[in-house]
XYZ file of C-alpha atoms in Angstrom:
387
model
C -0.233 0.078 0.138
C 1.297 3.268 -1.070
C 1.343 5.984 1.866
C -0.955 8.486 1.727
C -0.404 12.017 0.348
C -1.406 15.209 2.782
C -3.405 17.304 0.449
C -2.302 20.811 0.256
C -4.404 23.617 -1.233
C -2.791 26.955 -2.454
C -4.708 30.235 -3.218
C -3.320 32.508 -5.499
C -3.307 35.962 -4.509
C -2.626 38.217 -6.637
C -0.103 41.089 -6.329
C -2.706 44.175 -7.183
C -5.083 43.158 -4.252
C -1.987 43.174 -1.532
C -0.868 46.391 -3.178
C -4.199 47.620 -2.724
C -4.765 46.895 0.494
C -1.338 47.986 1.941
C -1.899 51.208 0.100
C -5.166 52.073 0.374
C -4.739 55.061 2.360
C -1.268 56.014 1.367
C -1.056 56.336 -2.125
C 0.704 59.053 -3.476
C -2.899 60.022 -5.530
C -4.208 60.050 -1.932
C -2.473 61.661 -0.023
C -1.775 64.393 -2.617
C -6.348 64.109 -2.665
C -6.192 64.729 1.261
C -3.687 67.687 0.851
C -5.888 69.481 -1.506
C -9.128 69.073 0.568
C -7.359 70.552 3.672
C -6.325 73.000 1.619
C -9.049 73.768 0.473
C -10.594 74.082 3.480
C -9.214 77.379 4.662
C -8.115 79.012 1.401
C -10.013 81.564 -0.520
C -11.987 81.660 -4.173
C -9.110 83.364 -6.041
C -11.171 86.718 -6.579
C -12.129 86.839 -2.857
C -8.643 86.682 -2.029
C -7.776 89.314 -4.451
C -10.543 91.730 -3.443
C -9.320 91.139 0.470
C -6.103 92.338 -0.450
C -7.306 95.375 -2.860
C -9.562 96.639 0.565
C -5.845 96.277 2.481
C -4.141 97.752 0.368
C -6.425 100.969 0.146
C -5.894 101.543 3.817
C -3.192 101.736 6.313
C -2.578 100.969 9.412
C 0.776 102.101 11.548
C -0.293 101.173 15.180
C -1.750 98.069 16.080
C -0.480 95.875 13.210
C -4.224 94.417 12.381
C -3.000 93.552 8.915
C -0.239 91.211 9.805
C -1.816 87.929 9.655
C -3.150 88.756 6.180
C -1.259 86.963 4.432
C -0.906 83.543 2.383
C -4.200 82.511 0.614
C -5.914 80.772 3.944
C -8.431 83.882 4.068
C -10.968 81.775 6.153
C -7.797 80.991 8.710
C -6.294 83.794 11.249
C -7.004 86.276 8.678
C -8.041 89.050 11.649
C -11.690 90.379 11.400
C -12.349 87.436 8.386
C -14.700 85.169 9.132
C -16.378 83.109 6.594
C -19.606 80.449 5.806
C -18.982 77.108 7.467
C -20.351 75.687 4.278
C -19.776 77.829 0.850
C -15.975 78.929 2.382
C -16.990 82.599 1.142
C -16.226 85.355 2.729
C -18.819 86.495 5.433
C -17.649 88.571 7.688
C -15.470 92.333 8.344
C -15.077 92.747 11.163
C -12.167 95.858 12.221
C -13.597 97.612 15.436
C -10.366 99.680 16.539
C -11.310 99.860 19.997
C -11.319 95.503 21.044
C -8.076 95.900 18.992
C -6.310 97.615 21.829
C -6.544 94.471 24.421
C -6.263 92.168 21.580
C -2.778 93.739 20.220
C -1.600 94.588 23.843
C -1.282 98.259 22.735
C -3.653 99.519 24.763
C -1.481 103.276 25.040
C -1.392 103.574 21.055
C -5.070 104.759 19.680
C -6.317 102.588 16.872
C -5.792 105.020 13.922
C -5.942 103.764 10.343
C -5.705 105.771 7.428
C -7.135 105.272 3.718
C -10.256 104.322 1.888
C -12.617 101.722 1.549
C -11.828 100.057 -1.916
C -15.134 99.176 -4.069
C -13.169 95.857 -4.773
C -15.270 95.253 -1.543
C -18.258 94.129 -3.199
C -16.851 91.943 -5.151
C -16.912 89.520 -1.761
C -20.631 89.184 -2.809
C -22.284 86.888 0.346
C -20.681 89.825 2.994
C -22.972 89.303 5.615
C -21.681 92.483 7.803
C -19.095 95.072 7.497
C -18.017 96.812 10.503
C -14.677 99.101 10.455
C -15.282 101.463 13.340
C -13.753 103.532 15.234
C -10.329 104.238 13.272
C -10.683 108.202 13.227
C -9.069 108.579 9.793
C -10.413 106.233 6.795
C -11.586 108.562 4.407
C -13.519 108.553 1.237
C -16.949 108.425 -0.121
C -19.085 104.866 1.051
C -18.438 102.776 -2.214
C -21.966 103.143 -4.066
C -21.972 99.413 -4.917
C -22.455 98.012 -1.940
C -26.103 98.135 -2.448
C -25.296 95.386 -4.771
C -24.705 92.866 -1.625
C -27.424 91.540 -1.247
C -26.737 89.385 1.640
C -25.962 92.406 4.052
C -27.091 92.585 7.446
C -24.996 95.026 9.164
C -23.343 98.042 8.014
C -21.362 100.090 10.781
C -19.034 102.331 9.718
C -19.201 104.548 12.784
C -16.325 106.766 13.856
C -14.124 107.491 10.880
C -13.815 110.373 8.693
C -16.088 109.037 5.661
C -18.088 111.526 3.675
C -19.947 112.221 0.531
C -23.456 110.988 0.266
C -25.442 107.629 1.488
C -25.928 105.106 -1.874
C -29.330 106.337 -3.046
C -29.972 102.618 -3.769
C -29.414 101.937 -0.409
C -32.917 100.387 0.023
C -31.985 97.423 -2.522
C -30.416 96.000 0.846
C -33.828 93.964 1.967
C -32.008 92.082 4.793
C -30.278 94.907 6.437
C -31.046 94.986 10.397
C -28.449 97.948 11.429
C -27.040 100.752 9.757
C -24.515 102.322 11.698
C -23.235 105.503 10.160
C -22.261 107.888 13.209
C -19.472 110.476 13.885
C -18.402 110.725 10.320
C -18.727 114.067 7.639
C -20.970 112.172 5.399
C -23.453 115.192 3.387
C -26.473 115.150 0.971
C -29.650 113.851 2.376
C -31.546 110.703 3.410
C -32.007 108.204 0.284
C -36.175 108.229 0.201
C -35.177 104.065 -0.433
C -34.253 103.823 2.731
C -37.714 103.019 4.103
C -38.053 100.349 1.497
C -35.550 98.354 4.355
C -38.176 97.036 6.581
C -36.001 94.737 8.637
C -33.999 97.572 9.767
C -34.103 97.593 13.658
C -31.196 100.296 14.484
C -30.414 103.632 12.425
C -27.310 105.430 13.993
C -26.319 108.457 11.575
C -25.654 110.570 14.309
C -22.853 113.657 14.213
C -22.691 113.955 10.361
C -23.810 116.748 7.839
C -26.940 115.249 6.835
C -29.403 117.479 5.485
C -32.927 117.808 3.785
C -36.312 116.314 5.621
C -36.573 112.906 7.180
C -38.401 110.951 4.616
C -42.256 110.994 4.681
C -42.334 107.211 4.471
C -40.054 106.163 7.278
C -43.333 104.962 9.055
C -42.506 101.958 6.763
C -40.429 100.700 9.171
C -42.066 98.602 11.468
C -39.396 96.714 12.551
C -37.010 100.076 14.180
C -36.727 100.246 17.212
C -33.747 102.901 17.444
C -33.731 105.732 15.559
C -30.667 108.762 15.975
C -30.378 111.485 13.989
C -28.869 114.308 16.159
C -25.980 116.497 15.541
C -27.156 117.111 11.642
C -28.625 119.846 9.581
C -32.103 118.350 8.665
C -34.806 120.759 8.519
C -38.513 120.454 7.738
C -41.164 119.104 10.009
C -40.939 116.013 11.953
C -43.395 113.563 10.114
C -46.382 112.001 12.293
C -45.780 108.802 10.191
C -42.834 108.218 12.471
C -45.563 107.245 15.461
C -46.327 104.227 12.776
C -43.265 102.348 14.034
C -44.586 100.657 16.354
C -41.620 99.153 18.011
C -39.441 102.439 18.322
C -38.365 103.006 22.076
C -35.341 105.983 21.145
C -35.953 109.004 18.773
C -33.308 111.096 18.862
C -34.029 114.070 16.381
C -31.643 116.940 18.639
C -29.630 119.167 17.071
C -31.072 119.756 13.735
C -33.399 122.405 12.146
C -36.590 120.937 12.703
C -39.159 123.263 12.398
C -42.928 122.872 12.787
C -45.012 121.301 15.935
C -44.367 118.306 17.775
C -47.082 115.314 16.704
C -49.547 114.660 18.990
C -49.376 111.292 17.716
C -46.061 110.786 19.505
C -47.674 110.305 23.082
C -48.955 107.810 21.998
C -46.291 105.092 20.828
C -46.689 102.401 23.079
C -42.784 101.199 23.781
C -41.483 104.913 23.041
C -39.316 105.008 26.162
C -36.803 108.151 25.179
C -37.675 111.149 22.848
C -34.962 113.764 22.604
C -35.887 116.919 20.408
C -34.030 119.375 21.750
C -31.793 122.146 19.851
C -34.157 122.738 16.910
C -36.902 125.378 15.576
C -40.122 123.613 16.863
C -43.062 125.642 17.656
C -46.597 125.473 19.239
C -47.496 123.837 22.157
C -46.545 120.826 24.136
C -48.720 118.052 23.027
C -50.273 116.445 26.405
C -49.757 112.642 25.109
C -46.136 113.212 26.140
C -46.904 113.343 29.359
C -48.863 110.258 29.968
C -46.969 108.287 28.055
C -44.209 105.331 28.254
C -41.555 107.892 27.872
C -39.497 108.424 30.698
C -36.527 110.402 29.293
C -38.059 113.734 27.556
C -35.814 116.817 26.328
C -37.484 119.343 24.320
C -35.412 122.324 25.428
C -33.612 125.032 23.517
C -37.117 125.085 20.897
C -39.494 127.985 20.288
C -42.557 125.993 22.532
C -44.782 128.452 23.652
C -47.918 127.733 26.197
C -48.889 126.632 28.906
C -47.098 123.270 30.228
C -50.515 120.805 29.505
C -51.875 119.667 32.884
C -51.552 116.061 31.756
C -49.277 114.381 34.607
C -51.092 111.463 35.925
C -50.136 107.824 37.466
C -48.447 106.785 34.345
C -45.701 109.992 34.668
C -42.997 108.616 35.481
C -39.629 110.525 34.148
C -36.031 109.852 34.468
C -35.570 113.030 32.801
C -37.572 115.911 31.929
C -36.106 119.241 30.345
C -38.084 121.350 28.933
C -35.590 124.666 29.820
C -34.866 126.948 27.365
C -38.133 127.821 25.226
C -41.410 129.953 25.773
C -42.895 128.481 28.097
C -46.235 130.621 30.446
C -48.200 130.147 33.438
C -48.173 128.455 36.316
C -46.942 124.659 36.645
C -49.773 122.712 36.272
C -51.557 121.045 39.625
C -51.385 117.287 38.065
C -47.593 117.379 38.287
C -48.330 116.329 41.792
C -49.485 113.199 40.642
C -46.688 111.777 38.998
C -45.246 108.323 39.792
C -41.660 109.870 39.477
C -39.186 112.620 38.479
C -35.939 112.356 38.541
C -34.643 115.121 36.783
C -36.749 118.196 35.892
C -35.608 121.555 33.869
C -38.200 124.442 33.650
C -35.179 127.161 33.462
C -35.163 130.089 31.304
C -38.720 129.878 30.104
C -41.789 132.851 31.395
C -43.644 130.258 34.156
C -45.204 132.168 37.167
C -46.543 131.089 40.077
C -45.881 129.126 43.004
C -44.141 125.798 42.654
C -45.669 122.368 44.488
C -44.533 120.920 47.656
C -43.673 117.683 45.547
C -40.955 119.844 43.725
C -39.209 121.431 46.510
C -36.451 118.381 46.418
C -35.229 119.698 43.609
C -32.529 122.125 42.905
C -32.929 125.908 42.492
C -31.444 125.425 39.181
C -34.689 123.537 38.149
C -36.420 126.947 38.108
C -34.068 129.832 37.527
C -34.399 132.548 35.076
C -38.250 132.264 34.366
C -40.917 135.250 35.061
C -42.444 135.160 39.110
C -41.644 131.174 39.775
C -41.475 131.251 43.665
C -41.252 128.765 46.643
C -39.230 125.907 47.418
C -36.375 125.628 46.560
C -36.826 129.866 45.269
C -37.569 132.515 47.343
C -40.923 131.897 49.488
C -44.139 133.622 47.760
C -45.444 137.085 48.833
C -48.211 136.539 50.969
C -51.017 139.178 49.274
């Protein structure tokens, strides 16, 4: 008998399979692809990189080195003040606030100062949601008018510079804009009518410019506006009564302008209006009674040409942290109802033609609140004469 030879089975494994299994994640092609993906995550589109570099080259900031990080092609990664959309990797925000840089760059002793202009190339960043370039003191030139084409913009804040020229006439195209702050510049011209089309606007700050013309009659369409700060300009004409249709308005400051005509009674019927500053204008007529029993707590009508008596309209809803009627042509006695006000923290009735006794509830106030009137008397002024 022959001995049985063990049966041995040989399986053939192709070399290609071995190579593929062992090099699946390490082939040169795979490594290159991974590097490409990693680079793409942080790199800019060439057009947006060029736009940012043009923006940078039109400005100069010698103190804090804010632009020192703006090198290479990875603008979405470690470029100070630049952020991108996580999904599209498109530039979404430019945020360069001078004040915040004092601590960021540990140079608090050196003031933020940037010169140059905002390049129109910024308009090539078509997905921008916010442009915040504030308090640099030296940035001049005009607001690029092409900014109205950036349909995704929600915030424009260029306050605290030396920007001149006019507001873009077609700024009303920015239907998603919620904040427009251009305070403390040297902007001229009028408020464009198209601005009243931005119904998403919640914050409008144009203080301390050289803006002229009248307040647009259609401002009542700005239904979401909470703050309207237009003081320190050269606005003239009447206060439109349509302002009272802005039912969310809590802060209205039209002081230091050249506004004329009477104060609309309807301003006192606004449900959430807490601050109303109309001082230093050319307003005439009488003080609307509605203002004294509304929700307004900070009311300043000083330095105008208001006349007549102070209305007898105070009551339980009258709560004033500050009430200023000084430097007008008011006459007559103080209304008896002023004693029924819930609270009056600061009161200034000086420089009018008021006459008669000061109610006892007010005798704790400073004498300067009542000085330079016709014949007011009683504490804190001289005692009234007894006939």
